[in-house]
Amino acid sequence: MAQDYARGLLLIDDEPAQGRLVSAIAVRAGWQVYRQPDCAAAVALLTGPDAPAVHAALIDQWAPDSIQVTAAITALHDVRPALPVVMIATTNMVETAVAAIRAGAADYLVKPISPANLIKALENAASTGTSGGELRPLTEKLSEPVRFDELVGSTPVFHAV
């Protein structure tokens, strides 16, 4: 019986065992996984004539420096600007996490990751996308201007302050 997948996941991982593990977790959660060994192959897949519908990308950090990490995220956003990218790393180096987020990553996870946390991060990224996340300015989230009295609570204590 064929599985009916709700969302597509682009998995960029050059480690076969890790790729199989993450793929199995994602497939069980209803994701169609498109595995690629590196960013160049992922970009080729996304720009090809038979480009799949991809709702999130997951990059396993293979580079020891943040320059290659940010280049990978930037390359993905060059071809699919709204594609949410989640970065997985083996260490929680602040510089790498900051560089990934600044480059446009929707989330940054540190190994080992529980299957539940991995799926939660993917679901959050796919549901908000890169343009709907918390870092998006409030002015972009609002459809119309907010009046001052709507910003302040309605109780008398708030009005007294």
GROMACS .gro file of N, CA, C and O in nm, residues 84-131:
model
  192
   84PRO      N    1   1.175   2.699   0.449
   84PRO     CA    2   1.233   2.699   0.584
   84PRO      C    3   1.344   2.594   0.593
   84PRO      O    4   1.326   2.481   0.548
   85VAL      N    5   1.456   2.634   0.649
   85VAL     CA    6   1.572   2.547   0.662
   85VAL      C    7   1.600   2.524   0.810
   85VAL      O    8   1.608   2.620   0.887
   86VAL      N    9   1.615   2.398   0.847
   86VAL     CA   10   1.651   2.361   0.983
   86VAL      C   11   1.792   2.304   0.979
   86VAL      O   12   1.822   2.217   0.897
   87MET      N   13   1.878   2.354   1.067
   87MET     CA   14   2.018   2.310   1.073
   87MET      C   15   2.036   2.216   1.191
   87MET      O   16   1.987   2.243   1.301
   88ILE      N   17   2.106   2.104   1.166
   88ILE     CA   18   2.143   2.011   1.272
   88ILE      C   19   2.294   2.015   1.285
   88ILE      O   20   2.365   2.008   1.184
   89ALA      N   21   2.345   2.025   1.407
   89ALA     CA   22   2.489   2.028   1.429
   89ALA      C   23   2.528   1.933   1.542
   89ALA      O   24   2.445   1.897   1.625
   90THR      N   25   2.655   1.896   1.543
   90THR     CA   26   2.704   1.807   1.649
   90THR      C   27   2.747   1.885   1.773
   90THR      O   28   2.757   1.827   1.880
   91THR      N   29   2.772   2.013   1.757
   91THR     CA   30   2.811   2.095   1.872
   91THR      C   31   2.720   2.216   1.881
   91THR      O   32   2.663   2.259   1.781
   92ASN      N   33   2.712   2.271   1.999
   92ASN     CA   34   2.628   2.390   2.017
   92ASN      C   35   2.715   2.516   2.021
   92ASN      O   36   2.706   2.595   2.112
   93MET      N   37   2.797   2.532   1.917
   93MET     CA   38   2.880   2.652   1.907
   93MET      C   39   2.791   2.771   1.876
   93MET      O   40   2.718   2.770   1.777
   94VAL      N   41   2.797   2.870   1.961
   94VAL     CA   42   2.710   2.987   1.946
   94VAL      C   43   2.735   3.056   1.813
   94VAL      O   44   2.640   3.098   1.746
   95GLU      N   45   2.861   3.067   1.771
   95GLU     CA   46   2.892   3.137   1.646
   95GLU      C   47   2.824   3.071   1.527
   95GLU      O   48   2.772   3.139   1.439
   96THR      N   49   2.825   2.939   1.524
   96THR     CA   50   2.763   2.867   1.413
   96THR      C   51   2.612   2.881   1.416
   96THR      O   52   2.548   2.902   1.312
   97ALA      N   53   2.553   2.873   1.534
   97ALA     CA   54   2.408   2.889   1.546
   97ALA      C   55   2.365   3.028   1.503
   97ALA      O   56   2.269   3.044   1.427
   98VAL      N   57   2.438   3.130   1.547
   98VAL     CA   58   2.405   3.268   1.511
   98VAL      C   59   2.421   3.287   1.360
   98VAL      O   60   2.336   3.348   1.294
   99ALA      N   61   2.528   3.233   1.304
   99ALA     CA   62   2.550   3.247   1.160
   99ALA      C   63   2.439   3.178   1.081
   99ALA      O   64   2.391   3.232   0.980
  100ALA      N   65   2.395   3.061   1.127
  100ALA     CA   66   2.287   2.989   1.058
  100ALA      C   67   2.156   3.067   1.064
  100ALA      O   68   2.086   3.082   0.964
  101ILE      N   69   2.122   3.120   1.179
  101ILE     CA   70   1.998   3.196   1.195
  101ILE      C   71   2.005   3.325   1.112
  101ILE      O   72   1.908   3.362   1.046
  102ARG      N   73   2.119   3.392   1.115
  102ARG     CA   74   2.134   3.514   1.035
  102ARG      C   75   2.125   3.487   0.886
  102ARG      O   76   2.079   3.571   0.810
  103ALA      N   77   2.169   3.369   0.845
  103ALA     CA   78   2.161   3.333   0.703
  103ALA      C   79   2.020   3.295   0.662
  103ALA      O   80   1.992   3.281   0.544
  104GLY      N   81   1.932   3.275   0.761
  104GLY     CA   82   1.793   3.245   0.729
  104GLY      C   83   1.742   3.112   0.778
  104GLY      O   84   1.632   3.070   0.741
  105ALA      N   85   1.819   3.042   0.859
  105ALA     CA   86   1.771   2.915   0.913
  105ALA      C   87   1.652   2.939   1.005
  105ALA      O   88   1.651   3.034   1.082
  106ALA      N   89   1.552   2.853   0.994
  106ALA     CA   90   1.434   2.865   1.078
  106ALA      C   91   1.457   2.809   1.217
  106ALA      O   92   1.394   2.852   1.313
  107ASP      N   93   1.551   2.714   1.228
  107ASP     CA   94   1.580   2.653   1.358
  107ASP      C   95   1.720   2.594   1.355
  107ASP      O   96   1.776   2.570   1.247
  108TYR      N   97   1.774   2.571   1.472
  108TYR     CA   98   1.909   2.515   1.488
  108TYR      C   99   1.901   2.410   1.598
  108TYR      O  100   1.865   2.442   1.711
  109LEU      N  101   1.931   2.286   1.564
  109LEU     CA  102   1.921   2.177   1.660
  109LEU      C  103   2.058   2.115   1.683
  109LEU      O  104   2.140   2.108   1.592
  110VAL      N  105   2.081   2.067   1.805
  110VAL     CA  106   2.208   2.005   1.841
  110VAL      C  107   2.185   1.857   1.864
  110VAL      O  108   2.091   1.817   1.933
  111LYS      N  109   2.273   1.774   1.806
  111LYS     CA  110   2.266   1.629   1.826
  111LYS      C  111   2.311   1.594   1.966
  111LYS      O  112   2.395   1.664   2.022
  112PRO      N  113   2.260   1.488   2.024
  112PRO     CA  114   2.157   1.399   1.972
  112PRO      C  115   2.018   1.461   1.986
  112PRO      O  116   1.990   1.530   2.083
  113ILE      N  117   1.935   1.434   1.888
  113ILE     CA  118   1.801   1.491   1.885
  113ILE      C  119   1.701   1.376   1.896
  113ILE      O  120   1.713   1.276   1.825
  114SER      N  121   1.604   1.392   1.982
  114SER     CA  122   1.500   1.289   1.991
  114SER      C  123   1.412   1.298   1.867
  114SER      O  124   1.395   1.406   1.809
  115PRO      N  125   1.356   1.186   1.825
  115PRO     CA  126   1.266   1.189   1.709
  115PRO      C  127   1.152   1.289   1.727
  115PRO      O  128   1.114   1.359   1.632
  116ALA      N  129   1.098   1.299   1.847
  116ALA     CA  130   0.987   1.392   1.871
  116ALA      C  131   1.031   1.537   1.851
  116ALA      O  132   0.958   1.617   1.790
  117ASN      N  133   1.150   1.572   1.899
  117ASN     CA  134   1.199   1.709   1.882
  117ASN      C  135   1.231   1.740   1.736
  117ASN      O  136   1.210   1.851   1.689
  118LEU      N  137   1.281   1.641   1.664
  118LEU     CA  138   1.310   1.660   1.522
  118LEU      C  139   1.182   1.687   1.444
  118LEU      O  140   1.174   1.783   1.368
  119ILE      N  141   1.082   1.606   1.467
  119ILE     CA  142   0.954   1.623   1.397
  119ILE      C  143   0.889   1.755   1.437
  119ILE      O  144   0.834   1.826   1.353
  120LYS      N  145   0.896   1.790   1.563
  120LYS     CA  146   0.839   1.917   1.609
  120LYS      C  147   0.906   2.035   1.539
  120LYS      O  148   0.839   2.128   1.495
  121ALA      N  149   1.038   2.031   1.528
  121ALA     CA  150   1.111   2.140   1.461
  121ALA      C  151   1.072   2.149   1.313
  121ALA      O  152   1.052   2.258   1.260
  122LEU      N  153   1.058   2.034   1.247
  122LEU     CA  154   1.018   2.034   1.106
  122LEU      C  155   0.876   2.085   1.088
  122LEU      O  156   0.848   2.164   0.997
  123GLU      N  157   0.786   2.040   1.174
  123GLU     CA  158   0.647   2.085   1.166
  123GLU      C  159   0.637   2.236   1.190
  123GLU      O  160   0.564   2.306   1.119
  124ASN      N  161   0.711   2.285   1.291
  124ASN     CA  162   0.710   2.429   1.318
  124ASN      C  163   0.765   2.508   1.201
  124ASN      O  164   0.709   2.610   1.162
  125ALA      N  165   0.874   2.461   1.145
  125ALA     CA  166   0.935   2.531   1.032
  125ALA      C  167   0.841   2.531   0.912
  125ALA      O  168   0.822   2.634   0.847
  126ALA      N  169   0.781   2.418   0.883
  126ALA     CA  170   0.693   2.409   0.766
  126ALA      C  171   0.563   2.487   0.785
  126ALA      O  172   0.509   2.541   0.690
  127SER      N  173   0.516   2.496   0.909
  127SER     CA  174   0.390   2.566   0.931
  127SER      C  175   0.408   2.718   0.930
  127SER      O  176   0.317   2.791   0.892
  128THR      N  177   0.525   2.764   0.973
  128THR     CA  178   0.547   2.909   0.973
  128THR      C  179   0.627   2.955   0.854
  128THR      O  180   0.613   3.067   0.810
  129GLY      N  181   0.714   2.871   0.801
  129GLY     CA  182   0.800   2.912   0.691
  129GLY      C  183   0.901   3.015   0.737
  129GLY      O  184   0.903   3.057   0.852
  130THR      N  185   0.987   3.057   0.649
  130THR     CA  186   1.087   3.156   0.687
  130THR      C  187   1.027   3.293   0.696
  130THR      O  188   1.078   3.380   0.762
  131SER      N  189   0.916   3.316   0.628
  131SER     CA  190   0.859   3.450   0.629
  131SER      C  191   0.754   3.469   0.738
  131SER      O  192   0.704   3.578   0.756
   0.00000   0.00000   0.00000
